[in-house]
Amino acid sequence: KNEHFKRDYDHASRLGCLGLERWAESGGKFFENMRRNLAALTNLTLTIKLPGEPSANGEQGRPTHRTVQISVGGSRDEARKHKRSHRSRGLGRGLVGSIVSYMGHTVTKYTSRFSGNFFPGVRNSLKRNPPYLTPEQVSNQYWDQLQAQGVASPFEPQRCRKTQDEFECDEWNSSVPGYWESARIHGDSLDAAIASIEAAMEQQSPDDWAPIAQS
């Protein structure tokens, strides 16, 4: 019986049918290697999207974009805890973790379709739609760097008050001077993010892609 169980267990494992146990071994290692590779970067180039200015006849203009540089090793207030809201969820993973999370969804999508041959699809997808970041994800650790480049952000100290052990900040919306909608990694930073996936792939075995596809 034990031999039959082991045979069936190994077969199910290769097919990716063992749920969290097999995923933790395969997917957990893969995404952690992605995070470690990306965290080795010292700087990130981000393009932030600003709403267009209204025209004389009141019509909204086309969005504009601005490039900023973020020194990843120079973060502030990494442990800051913000009052829970739909805009503060996921801040605990940090900027690099947010980028890995975005790329991880893309990897899962393409491994489910192409298994271990997913990388060309992932690369092209990320070139079309680079990892998306909210103003809160960037501002939580790097508000001071944004401020130094003349960019307003949701978690600037003058916009926030500490209540007990949490920060409660003013609403971030289009009525705020300097408001911007989103940021995406850009240029060499995007190339390095995509390379972090390829480097992590080299540390996986062929049997790893089925459980990752099911995540």
PDB file of N, CA and C in Angstrom, residues 32-129:
ATOM      1  N   GLU A  32       9.825  33.895  -4.131  1.00  0.00           N
ATOM      2  CA  GLU A  32      10.834  34.436  -3.227  1.00  0.00           C
ATOM      3  C   GLU A  32      12.117  34.744  -3.989  1.00  0.00           C
ATOM      4  N   ASN A  33      12.481  33.893  -4.930  1.00  0.00           N
ATOM      5  CA  ASN A  33      13.668  34.173  -5.743  1.00  0.00           C
ATOM      6  C   ASN A  33      13.457  35.410  -6.615  1.00  0.00           C
ATOM      7  N   MET A  34      12.250  35.579  -7.144  1.00  0.00           N
ATOM      8  CA  MET A  34      11.939  36.803  -7.881  1.00  0.00           C
ATOM      9  C   MET A  34      12.131  38.022  -6.999  1.00  0.00           C
ATOM     10  N   ARG A  35      11.579  37.945  -5.778  1.00  0.00           N
ATOM     11  CA  ARG A  35      11.662  39.088  -4.855  1.00  0.00           C
ATOM     12  C   ARG A  35      13.119  39.400  -4.518  1.00  0.00           C
ATOM     13  N   ARG A  36      13.907  38.359  -4.262  1.00  0.00           N
ATOM     14  CA  ARG A  36      15.306  38.562  -3.899  1.00  0.00           C
ATOM     15  C   ARG A  36      16.075  39.184  -5.070  1.00  0.00           C
ATOM     16  N   ASN A  37      15.821  38.717  -6.271  1.00  0.00           N
ATOM     17  CA  ASN A  37      16.505  39.271  -7.441  1.00  0.00           C
ATOM     18  C   ASN A  37      16.150  40.741  -7.636  1.00  0.00           C
ATOM     19  N   LEU A  38      14.875  41.068  -7.473  1.00  0.00           N
ATOM     20  CA  LEU A  38      14.436  42.449  -7.681  1.00  0.00           C
ATOM     21  C   LEU A  38      14.916  43.357  -6.558  1.00  0.00           C
ATOM     22  N   ALA A  39      14.976  42.831  -5.334  1.00  0.00           N
ATOM     23  CA  ALA A  39      15.415  43.634  -4.196  1.00  0.00           C
ATOM     24  C   ALA A  39      16.887  44.020  -4.302  1.00  0.00           C
ATOM     25  N   ALA A  40      17.626  43.322  -5.171  1.00  0.00           N
ATOM     26  CA  ALA A  40      19.038  43.653  -5.352  1.00  0.00           C
ATOM     27  C   ALA A  40      19.226  44.967  -6.109  1.00  0.00           C
ATOM     28  N   LEU A  41      18.170  45.466  -6.745  1.00  0.00           N
ATOM     29  CA  LEU A  41      18.270  46.748  -7.447  1.00  0.00           C
ATOM     30  C   LEU A  41      18.429  47.881  -6.434  1.00  0.00           C
ATOM     31  N   THR A  42      19.207  48.869  -6.796  1.00  0.00           N
ATOM     32  CA  THR A  42      19.389  50.013  -5.908  1.00  0.00           C
ATOM     33  C   THR A  42      18.443  51.160  -6.252  1.00  0.00           C
ATOM     34  N   ASN A  43      18.016  51.218  -7.507  1.00  0.00           N
ATOM     35  CA  ASN A  43      17.136  52.302  -7.940  1.00  0.00           C
ATOM     36  C   ASN A  43      16.028  51.763  -8.844  1.00  0.00           C
ATOM     37  N   LEU A  44      14.881  52.429  -8.766  1.00  0.00           N
ATOM     38  CA  LEU A  44      13.770  52.119  -9.655  1.00  0.00           C
ATOM     39  C   LEU A  44      13.346  53.386 -10.384  1.00  0.00           C
ATOM     40  N   THR A  45      13.085  53.252 -11.667  1.00  0.00           N
ATOM     41  CA  THR A  45      12.530  54.347 -12.451  1.00  0.00           C
ATOM     42  C   THR A  45      11.036  54.118 -12.589  1.00  0.00           C
ATOM     43  N   LEU A  46      10.248  55.103 -12.171  1.00  0.00           N
ATOM     44  CA  LEU A  46       8.797  55.009 -12.243  1.00  0.00           C
ATOM     45  C   LEU A  46       8.250  56.114 -13.133  1.00  0.00           C
ATOM     46  N   THR A  47       7.222  55.790 -13.885  1.00  0.00           N
ATOM     47  CA  THR A  47       6.479  56.792 -14.629  1.00  0.00           C
ATOM     48  C   THR A  47       5.132  56.957 -13.958  1.00  0.00           C
ATOM     49  N   ILE A  48       4.858  58.162 -13.458  1.00  0.00           N
ATOM     50  CA  ILE A  48       3.584  58.395 -12.788  1.00  0.00           C
ATOM     51  C   ILE A  48       2.610  59.059 -13.757  1.00  0.00           C
ATOM     52  N   LYS A  49       1.344  58.697 -13.619  1.00  0.00           N
ATOM     53  CA  LYS A  49       0.300  59.187 -14.511  1.00  0.00           C
ATOM     54  C   LYS A  49      -0.497  60.275 -13.809  1.00  0.00           C
ATOM     55  N   LEU A  50      -0.508  61.462 -14.414  1.00  0.00           N
ATOM     56  CA  LEU A  50      -1.254  62.585 -13.862  1.00  0.00           C
ATOM     57  C   LEU A  50      -2.473  62.864 -14.740  1.00  0.00           C
ATOM     58  N   PRO A  51      -3.579  63.244 -14.125  1.00  0.00           N
ATOM     59  CA  PRO A  51      -4.765  63.548 -14.936  1.00  0.00           C
ATOM     60  C   PRO A  51      -4.525  64.771 -15.799  1.00  0.00           C
ATOM     61  N   GLY A  52      -5.149  64.791 -16.955  1.00  0.00           N
ATOM     62  CA  GLY A  52      -5.009  65.941 -17.842  1.00  0.00           C
ATOM     63  C   GLY A  52      -5.708  67.163 -17.290  1.00  0.00           C
ATOM     64  N   GLU A  53      -5.216  68.328 -17.660  1.00  0.00           N
ATOM     65  CA  GLU A  53      -5.827  69.585 -17.232  1.00  0.00           C
ATOM     66  C   GLU A  53      -7.090  69.854 -18.050  1.00  0.00           C
ATOM     67  N   PRO A  54      -8.125  70.361 -17.406  1.00  0.00           N
ATOM     68  CA  PRO A  54      -9.338  70.693 -18.167  1.00  0.00           C
ATOM     69  C   PRO A  54      -9.080  71.830 -19.147  1.00  0.00           C
ATOM     70  N   SER A  55      -9.698  71.750 -20.299  1.00  0.00           N
ATOM     71  CA  SER A  55      -9.545  72.781 -21.324  1.00  0.00           C
ATOM     72  C   SER A  55     -10.490  73.944 -21.037  1.00  0.00           C
ATOM     73  N   ALA A  56     -10.395  74.968 -21.889  1.00  0.00           N
ATOM     74  CA  ALA A  56     -11.225  76.158 -21.698  1.00  0.00           C
ATOM     75  C   ALA A  56     -12.717  75.833 -21.767  1.00  0.00           C
ATOM     76  N   ASN A  57     -13.068  74.831 -22.558  1.00  0.00           N
ATOM     77  CA  ASN A  57     -14.493  74.475 -22.676  1.00  0.00           C
ATOM     78  C   ASN A  57     -14.932  73.436 -21.649  1.00  0.00           C
ATOM     79  N   GLY A  58     -14.021  73.135 -20.685  1.00  0.00           N
ATOM     80  CA  GLY A  58     -14.374  72.241 -19.595  1.00  0.00           C
ATOM     81  C   GLY A  58     -14.099  70.783 -19.832  1.00  0.00           C
ATOM     82  N   GLU A  59     -13.631  70.423 -21.029  1.00  0.00           N
ATOM     83  CA  GLU A  59     -13.337  69.021 -21.308  1.00  0.00           C
ATOM     84  C   GLU A  59     -12.010  68.614 -20.657  1.00  0.00           C
ATOM     85  N   GLN A  60     -11.975  67.372 -20.173  1.00  0.00           N
ATOM     86  CA  GLN A  60     -10.764  66.871 -19.520  1.00  0.00           C
ATOM     87  C   GLN A  60      -9.685  66.607 -20.556  1.00  0.00           C
ATOM     88  N   GLY A  61      -8.488  67.120 -20.304  1.00  0.00           N
ATOM     89  CA  GLY A  61      -7.375  66.897 -21.223  1.00  0.00           C
ATOM     90  C   GLY A  61      -6.807  65.497 -21.097  1.00  0.00           C
ATOM     91  N   ARG A  62      -5.926  65.153 -21.995  1.00  0.00           N
ATOM     92  CA  ARG A  62      -5.310  63.833 -21.968  1.00  0.00           C
ATOM     93  C   ARG A  62      -4.340  63.729 -20.796  1.00  0.00           C
ATOM     94  N   PRO A  63      -4.238  62.545 -20.176  1.00  0.00           N
ATOM     95  CA  PRO A  63      -3.296  62.382 -19.054  1.00  0.00           C
ATOM     96  C   PRO A  63      -1.865  62.677 -19.490  1.00  0.00           C
ATOM     97  N   THR A  64      -1.082  63.139 -18.548  1.00  0.00           N
ATOM     98  CA  THR A  64       0.336  63.369 -18.792  1.00  0.00           C
ATOM     99  C   THR A  64       1.135  62.422 -17.898  1.00  0.00           C
ATOM    100  N   HIS A  65       2.428  62.297 -18.203  1.00  0.00           N
ATOM    101  CA  HIS A  65       3.269  61.370 -17.448  1.00  0.00           C
ATOM    102  C   HIS A  65       4.541  62.079 -16.996  1.00  0.00           C
ATOM    103  N   ARG A  66       5.031  61.641 -15.853  1.00  0.00           N
ATOM    104  CA  ARG A  66       6.263  62.205 -15.316  1.00  0.00           C
ATOM    105  C   ARG A  66       7.129  61.073 -14.777  1.00  0.00           C
ATOM    106  N   THR A  67       8.415  61.148 -15.024  1.00  0.00           N
ATOM    107  CA  THR A  67       9.347  60.113 -14.571  1.00  0.00           C
ATOM    108  C   THR A  67      10.011  60.530 -13.264  1.00  0.00           C
ATOM    109  N   VAL A  68      10.062  59.595 -12.307  1.00  0.00           N
ATOM    110  CA  VAL A  68      10.736  59.837 -11.034  1.00  0.00           C
ATOM    111  C   VAL A  68      11.689  58.676 -10.751  1.00  0.00           C
ATOM    112  N   GLN A  69      12.691  58.964  -9.953  1.00  0.00           N
ATOM    113  CA  GLN A  69      13.661  57.957  -9.549  1.00  0.00           C
ATOM    114  C   GLN A  69      13.484  57.655  -8.061  1.00  0.00           C
ATOM    115  N   ILE A  70      13.469  56.367  -7.724  1.00  0.00           N
ATOM    116  CA  ILE A  70      13.332  55.942  -6.337  1.00  0.00           C
ATOM    117  C   ILE A  70      14.550  55.119  -5.939  1.00  0.00           C
ATOM    118  N   SER A  71      15.214  55.524  -4.859  1.00  0.00           N
ATOM    119  CA  SER A  71      16.310  54.741  -4.307  1.00  0.00           C
ATOM    120  C   SER A  71      15.709  53.695  -3.374  1.00  0.00           C
ATOM    121  N   VAL A  72      15.740  52.442  -3.804  1.00  0.00           N
ATOM    122  CA  VAL A  72      15.049  51.390  -3.062  1.00  0.00           C
ATOM    123  C   VAL A  72      15.628  51.218  -1.665  1.00  0.00           C
ATOM    124  N   GLY A  73      16.924  51.417  -1.531  1.00  0.00           N
ATOM    125  CA  GLY A  73      17.543  51.254  -0.217  1.00  0.00           C
ATOM    126  C   GLY A  73      17.321  52.429   0.710  1.00  0.00           C
ATOM    127  N   GLY A  74      16.693  53.488   0.209  1.00  0.00           N
ATOM    128  CA  GLY A  74      16.543  54.691   1.034  1.00  0.00           C
ATOM    129  C   GLY A  74      15.124  54.912   1.504  1.00  0.00           C
ATOM    130  N   SER A  75      14.424  53.831   1.893  1.00  0.00           N
ATOM    131  CA  SER A  75      13.022  53.954   2.271  1.00  0.00           C
ATOM    132  C   SER A  75      12.881  54.549   3.666  1.00  0.00           C
ATOM    133  N   ARG A  76      11.721  55.139   3.897  1.00  0.00           N
ATOM    134  CA  ARG A  76      11.371  55.712   5.192  1.00  0.00           C
ATOM    135  C   ARG A  76      10.119  55.025   5.718  1.00  0.00           C
ATOM    136  N   ASP A  77      10.050  54.878   7.030  1.00  0.00           N
ATOM    137  CA  ASP A  77       8.815  54.436   7.675  1.00  0.00           C
ATOM    138  C   ASP A  77       8.293  53.117   7.116  1.00  0.00           C
ATOM    139  N   GLU A  78       9.164  52.154   6.937  1.00  0.00           N
ATOM    140  CA  GLU A  78       8.709  50.886   6.376  1.00  0.00           C
ATOM    141  C   GLU A  78       7.677  50.211   7.270  1.00  0.00           C
ATOM    142  N   ALA A  79       7.747  50.468   8.584  1.00  0.00           N
ATOM    143  CA  ALA A  79       6.845  49.794   9.509  1.00  0.00           C
ATOM    144  C   ALA A  79       5.586  50.608   9.795  1.00  0.00           C
ATOM    145  N   ARG A  80       5.400  51.710   9.099  1.00  0.00           N
ATOM    146  CA  ARG A  80       4.220  52.527   9.375  1.00  0.00           C
ATOM    147  C   ARG A  80       2.945  51.741   9.144  1.00  0.00           C
ATOM    148  N   LYS A  81       2.047  51.892  10.052  1.00  0.00           N
ATOM    149  CA  LYS A  81       0.776  51.177   9.979  1.00  0.00           C
ATOM    150  C   LYS A  81      -0.328  52.195   9.760  1.00  0.00           C
ATOM    151  N   HIS A  82      -1.072  52.043   8.666  1.00  0.00           N
ATOM    152  CA  HIS A  82      -2.112  53.005   8.343  1.00  0.00           C
ATOM    153  C   HIS A  82      -3.485  52.458   8.687  1.00  0.00           C
ATOM    154  N   LYS A  83      -4.361  53.373   9.030  1.00  0.00           N
ATOM    155  CA  LYS A  83      -5.726  52.970   9.311  1.00  0.00           C
ATOM    156  C   LYS A  83      -6.274  52.201   8.116  1.00  0.00           C
ATOM    157  N   ARG A  84      -6.901  51.066   8.403  1.00  0.00           N
ATOM    158  CA  ARG A  84      -7.345  50.185   7.321  1.00  0.00           C
ATOM    159  C   ARG A  84      -8.413  50.854   6.456  1.00  0.00           C
ATOM    160  N   SER A  85      -8.182  50.777   5.155  1.00  0.00           N
ATOM    161  CA  SER A  85      -9.156  51.231   4.178  1.00  0.00           C
ATOM    162  C   SER A  85      -8.870  50.471   2.891  1.00  0.00           C
ATOM    163  N   HIS A  86      -9.746  50.626   1.904  1.00  0.00           N
ATOM    164  CA  HIS A  86      -9.517  49.914   0.643  1.00  0.00           C
ATOM    165  C   HIS A  86      -8.252  50.393  -0.050  1.00  0.00           C
ATOM    166  N   ARG A  87      -7.746  51.584   0.320  1.00  0.00           N
ATOM    167  CA  ARG A  87      -6.546  52.111  -0.329  1.00  0.00           C
ATOM    168  C   ARG A  87      -5.273  51.776   0.432  1.00  0.00           C
ATOM    169  N   SER A  88      -5.391  51.209   1.623  1.00  0.00           N
ATOM    170  CA  SER A  88      -4.183  50.893   2.389  1.00  0.00           C
ATOM    171  C   SER A  88      -3.913  49.400   2.471  1.00  0.00           C
ATOM    172  N   ARG A  89      -4.738  48.595   1.826  1.00  0.00           N
ATOM    173  CA  ARG A  89      -4.518  47.155   1.853  1.00  0.00           C
ATOM    174  C   ARG A  89      -3.251  46.779   1.086  1.00  0.00           C
ATOM    175  N   GLY A  90      -2.522  45.822   1.616  1.00  0.00           N
ATOM    176  CA  GLY A  90      -1.346  45.308   0.921  1.00  0.00           C
ATOM    177  C   GLY A  90      -0.103  46.155   1.072  1.00  0.00           C
ATOM    178  N   LEU A  91      -0.156  47.210   1.897  1.00  0.00           N
ATOM    179  CA  LEU A  91       1.021  48.069   2.023  1.00  0.00           C
ATOM    180  C   LEU A  91       2.157  47.354   2.739  1.00  0.00           C
ATOM    181  N   GLY A  92       1.826  46.349   3.546  1.00  0.00           N
ATOM    182  CA  GLY A  92       2.855  45.663   4.313  1.00  0.00           C
ATOM    183  C   GLY A  92       3.874  44.932   3.472  1.00  0.00           C
ATOM    184  N   ARG A  93       3.533  44.615   2.234  1.00  0.00           N
ATOM    185  CA  ARG A  93       4.483  43.873   1.400  1.00  0.00           C
ATOM    186  C   ARG A  93       5.581  44.770   0.837  1.00  0.00           C
ATOM    187  N   GLY A  94       5.447  46.089   0.937  1.00  0.00           N
ATOM    188  CA  GLY A  94       6.463  47.002   0.445  1.00  0.00           C
ATOM    189  C   GLY A  94       6.403  47.180  -1.064  1.00  0.00           C
ATOM    190  N   LEU A  95       7.215  48.092  -1.570  1.00  0.00           N
ATOM    191  CA  LEU A  95       7.180  48.410  -2.995  1.00  0.00           C
ATOM    192  C   LEU A  95       7.640  47.233  -3.849  1.00  0.00           C
ATOM    193  N   VAL A  96       8.759  46.632  -3.478  1.00  0.00           N
ATOM    194  CA  VAL A  96       9.270  45.493  -4.232  1.00  0.00           C
ATOM    195  C   VAL A  96       8.270  44.337  -4.175  1.00  0.00           C
ATOM    196  N   GLY A  97       7.684  44.092  -3.001  1.00  0.00           N
ATOM    197  CA  GLY A  97       6.695  43.032  -2.870  1.00  0.00           C
ATOM    198  C   GLY A  97       5.471  43.272  -3.739  1.00  0.00           C
ATOM    199  N   SER A  98       5.078  44.541  -3.884  1.00  0.00           N
ATOM    200  CA  SER A  98       3.929  44.866  -4.733  1.00  0.00           C
ATOM    201  C   SER A  98       4.234  44.590  -6.201  1.00  0.00           C
ATOM    202  N   ILE A  99       5.458  44.890  -6.616  1.00  0.00           N
ATOM    203  CA  ILE A  99       5.864  44.610  -7.997  1.00  0.00           C
ATOM    204  C   ILE A  99       5.888  43.106  -8.240  1.00  0.00           C
ATOM    205  N   VAL A 100       6.452  42.348  -7.284  1.00  0.00           N
ATOM    206  CA  VAL A 100       6.494  40.893  -7.414  1.00  0.00           C
ATOM    207  C   VAL A 100       5.087  40.314  -7.452  1.00  0.00           C
ATOM    208  N   SER A 101       4.179  40.862  -6.641  1.00  0.00           N
ATOM    209  CA  SER A 101       2.798  40.381  -6.633  1.00  0.00           C
ATOM    210  C   SER A 101       2.147  40.573  -8.001  1.00  0.00           C
ATOM    211  N   TYR A 102       2.354  41.740  -8.603  1.00  0.00           N
ATOM    212  CA  TYR A 102       1.798  42.016  -9.929  1.00  0.00           C
ATOM    213  C   TYR A 102       2.369  41.042 -10.955  1.00  0.00           C
ATOM    214  N   MET A 103       3.690  40.875 -10.934  1.00  0.00           N
ATOM    215  CA  MET A 103       4.316  39.979 -11.908  1.00  0.00           C
ATOM    216  C   MET A 103       3.911  38.537 -11.655  1.00  0.00           C
ATOM    217  N   GLY A 104       3.706  38.199 -10.374  1.00  0.00           N
ATOM    218  CA  GLY A 104       3.308  36.840 -10.041  1.00  0.00           C
ATOM    219  C   GLY A 104       1.973  36.466 -10.658  1.00  0.00           C
ATOM    220  N   HIS A 105       1.029  37.414 -10.677  1.00  0.00           N
ATOM    221  CA  HIS A 105      -0.262  37.159 -11.320  1.00  0.00           C
ATOM    222  C   HIS A 105      -0.071  36.884 -12.822  1.00  0.00           C
ATOM    223  N   THR A 106       0.839  37.642 -13.428  1.00  0.00           N
ATOM    224  CA  THR A 106       1.096  37.454 -14.859  1.00  0.00           C
ATOM    225  C   THR A 106       1.737  36.095 -15.117  1.00  0.00           C
ATOM    226  N   VAL A 107       2.698  35.717 -14.270  1.00  0.00           N
ATOM    227  CA  VAL A 107       3.342  34.409 -14.409  1.00  0.00           C
ATOM    228  C   VAL A 107       2.312  33.291 -14.268  1.00  0.00           C
ATOM    229  N   THR A 108       1.455  33.383 -13.261  1.00  0.00           N
ATOM    230  CA  THR A 108       0.439  32.346 -13.046  1.00  0.00           C
ATOM    231  C   THR A 108      -0.482  32.221 -14.258  1.00  0.00           C
ATOM    232  N   LYS A 109      -0.875  33.364 -14.809  1.00  0.00           N
ATOM    233  CA  LYS A 109      -1.763  33.359 -15.978  1.00  0.00           C
ATOM    234  C   LYS A 109      -1.136  32.607 -17.150  1.00  0.00           C
ATOM    235  N   TYR A 110       0.140  32.878 -17.406  1.00  0.00           N
ATOM    236  CA  TYR A 110       0.772  32.276 -18.580  1.00  0.00           C
ATOM    237  C   TYR A 110       1.263  30.857 -18.332  1.00  0.00           C
ATOM    238  N   THR A 111       1.617  30.506 -17.094  1.00  0.00           N
ATOM    239  CA  THR A 111       1.966  29.110 -16.837  1.00  0.00           C
ATOM    240  C   THR A 111       0.732  28.219 -16.964  1.00  0.00           C
ATOM    241  N   SER A 112      -0.445  28.746 -16.634  1.00  0.00           N
ATOM    242  CA  SER A 112      -1.660  27.942 -16.781  1.00  0.00           C
ATOM    243  C   SER A 112      -1.960  27.644 -18.248  1.00  0.00           C
ATOM    244  N   ARG A 113      -1.429  28.473 -19.140  1.00  0.00           N
ATOM    245  CA  ARG A 113      -1.665  28.277 -20.574  1.00  0.00           C
ATOM    246  C   ARG A 113      -0.517  27.563 -21.273  1.00  0.00           C
ATOM    247  N   PHE A 114       0.711  27.858 -20.835  1.00  0.00           N
ATOM    248  CA  PHE A 114       1.877  27.358 -21.569  1.00  0.00           C
ATOM    249  C   PHE A 114       2.849  26.560 -20.710  1.00  0.00           C
ATOM    250  N   SER A 115       2.512  26.321 -19.443  1.00  0.00           N
ATOM    251  CA  SER A 115       3.380  25.590 -18.525  1.00  0.00           C
ATOM    252  C   SER A 115       4.778  26.225 -18.501  1.00  0.00           C
ATOM    253  N   GLY A 116       5.827  25.405 -18.649  1.00  0.00           N
ATOM    254  CA  GLY A 116       7.185  25.936 -18.545  1.00  0.00           C
ATOM    255  C   GLY A 116       7.616  26.815 -19.694  1.00  0.00           C
ATOM    256  N   ASN A 117       6.808  26.905 -20.744  1.00  0.00           N
ATOM    257  CA  ASN A 117       7.142  27.759 -21.892  1.00  0.00           C
ATOM    258  C   ASN A 117       6.467  29.121 -21.788  1.00  0.00           C
ATOM    259  N   PHE A 118       6.245  29.562 -20.573  1.00  0.00           N
ATOM    260  CA  PHE A 118       5.446  30.772 -20.349  1.00  0.00           C
ATOM    261  C   PHE A 118       6.205  32.070 -20.559  1.00  0.00           C
ATOM    262  N   PHE A 119       7.557  32.040 -20.521  1.00  0.00           N
ATOM    263  CA  PHE A 119       8.303  33.292 -20.403  1.00  0.00           C
ATOM    264  C   PHE A 119       8.072  34.265 -21.554  1.00  0.00           C
ATOM    265  N   PRO A 120       8.059  33.847 -22.839  1.00  0.00           N
ATOM    266  CA  PRO A 120       7.810  34.841 -23.902  1.00  0.00           C
ATOM    267  C   PRO A 120       6.487  35.579 -23.715  1.00  0.00           C
ATOM    268  N   GLY A 121       5.440  34.856 -23.309  1.00  0.00           N
ATOM    269  CA  GLY A 121       4.156  35.518 -23.087  1.00  0.00           C
ATOM    270  C   GLY A 121       4.208  36.492 -21.931  1.00  0.00           C
ATOM    271  N   VAL A 122       4.890  36.107 -20.845  1.00  0.00           N
ATOM    272  CA  VAL A 122       5.026  36.992 -19.682  1.00  0.00           C
ATOM    273  C   VAL A 122       5.814  38.241 -20.060  1.00  0.00           C
ATOM    274  N   ARG A 123       6.916  38.059 -20.755  1.00  0.00           N
ATOM    275  CA  ARG A 123       7.746  39.205 -21.164  1.00  0.00           C
ATOM    276  C   ARG A 123       6.946  40.182 -22.018  1.00  0.00           C
ATOM    277  N   ASN A 124       6.235  39.685 -23.005  1.00  0.00           N
ATOM    278  CA  ASN A 124       5.462  40.566 -23.882  1.00  0.00           C
ATOM    279  C   ASN A 124       4.335  41.251 -23.119  1.00  0.00           C
ATOM    280  N   SER A 125       3.696  40.521 -22.224  1.00  0.00           N
ATOM    281  CA  SER A 125       2.610  41.108 -21.437  1.00  0.00           C
ATOM    282  C   SER A 125       3.114  42.239 -20.553  1.00  0.00           C
ATOM    283  N   LEU A 126       4.247  42.025 -19.888  1.00  0.00           N
ATOM    284  CA  LEU A 126       4.789  43.053 -18.995  1.00  0.00           C
ATOM    285  C   LEU A 126       5.341  44.246 -19.775  1.00  0.00           C
ATOM    286  N   LYS A 127       5.793  44.018 -21.007  1.00  0.00           N
ATOM    287  CA  LYS A 127       6.215  45.141 -21.847  1.00  0.00           C
ATOM    288  C   LYS A 127       5.016  46.009 -22.214  1.00  0.00           C
ATOM    289  N   ARG A 128       3.874  45.347 -22.480  1.00  0.00           N
ATOM    290  CA  ARG A 128       2.653  46.090 -22.815  1.00  0.00           C
ATOM    291  C   ARG A 128       2.063  46.773 -21.588  1.00  0.00           C
ATOM    292  N   ASN A 129       2.054  46.069 -20.481  1.00  0.00           N
ATOM    293  CA  ASN A 129       1.435  46.569 -19.245  1.00  0.00           C
ATOM    294  C   ASN A 129       2.399  46.367 -18.080  1.00  0.00           C
TER     295      ASN A 129
END
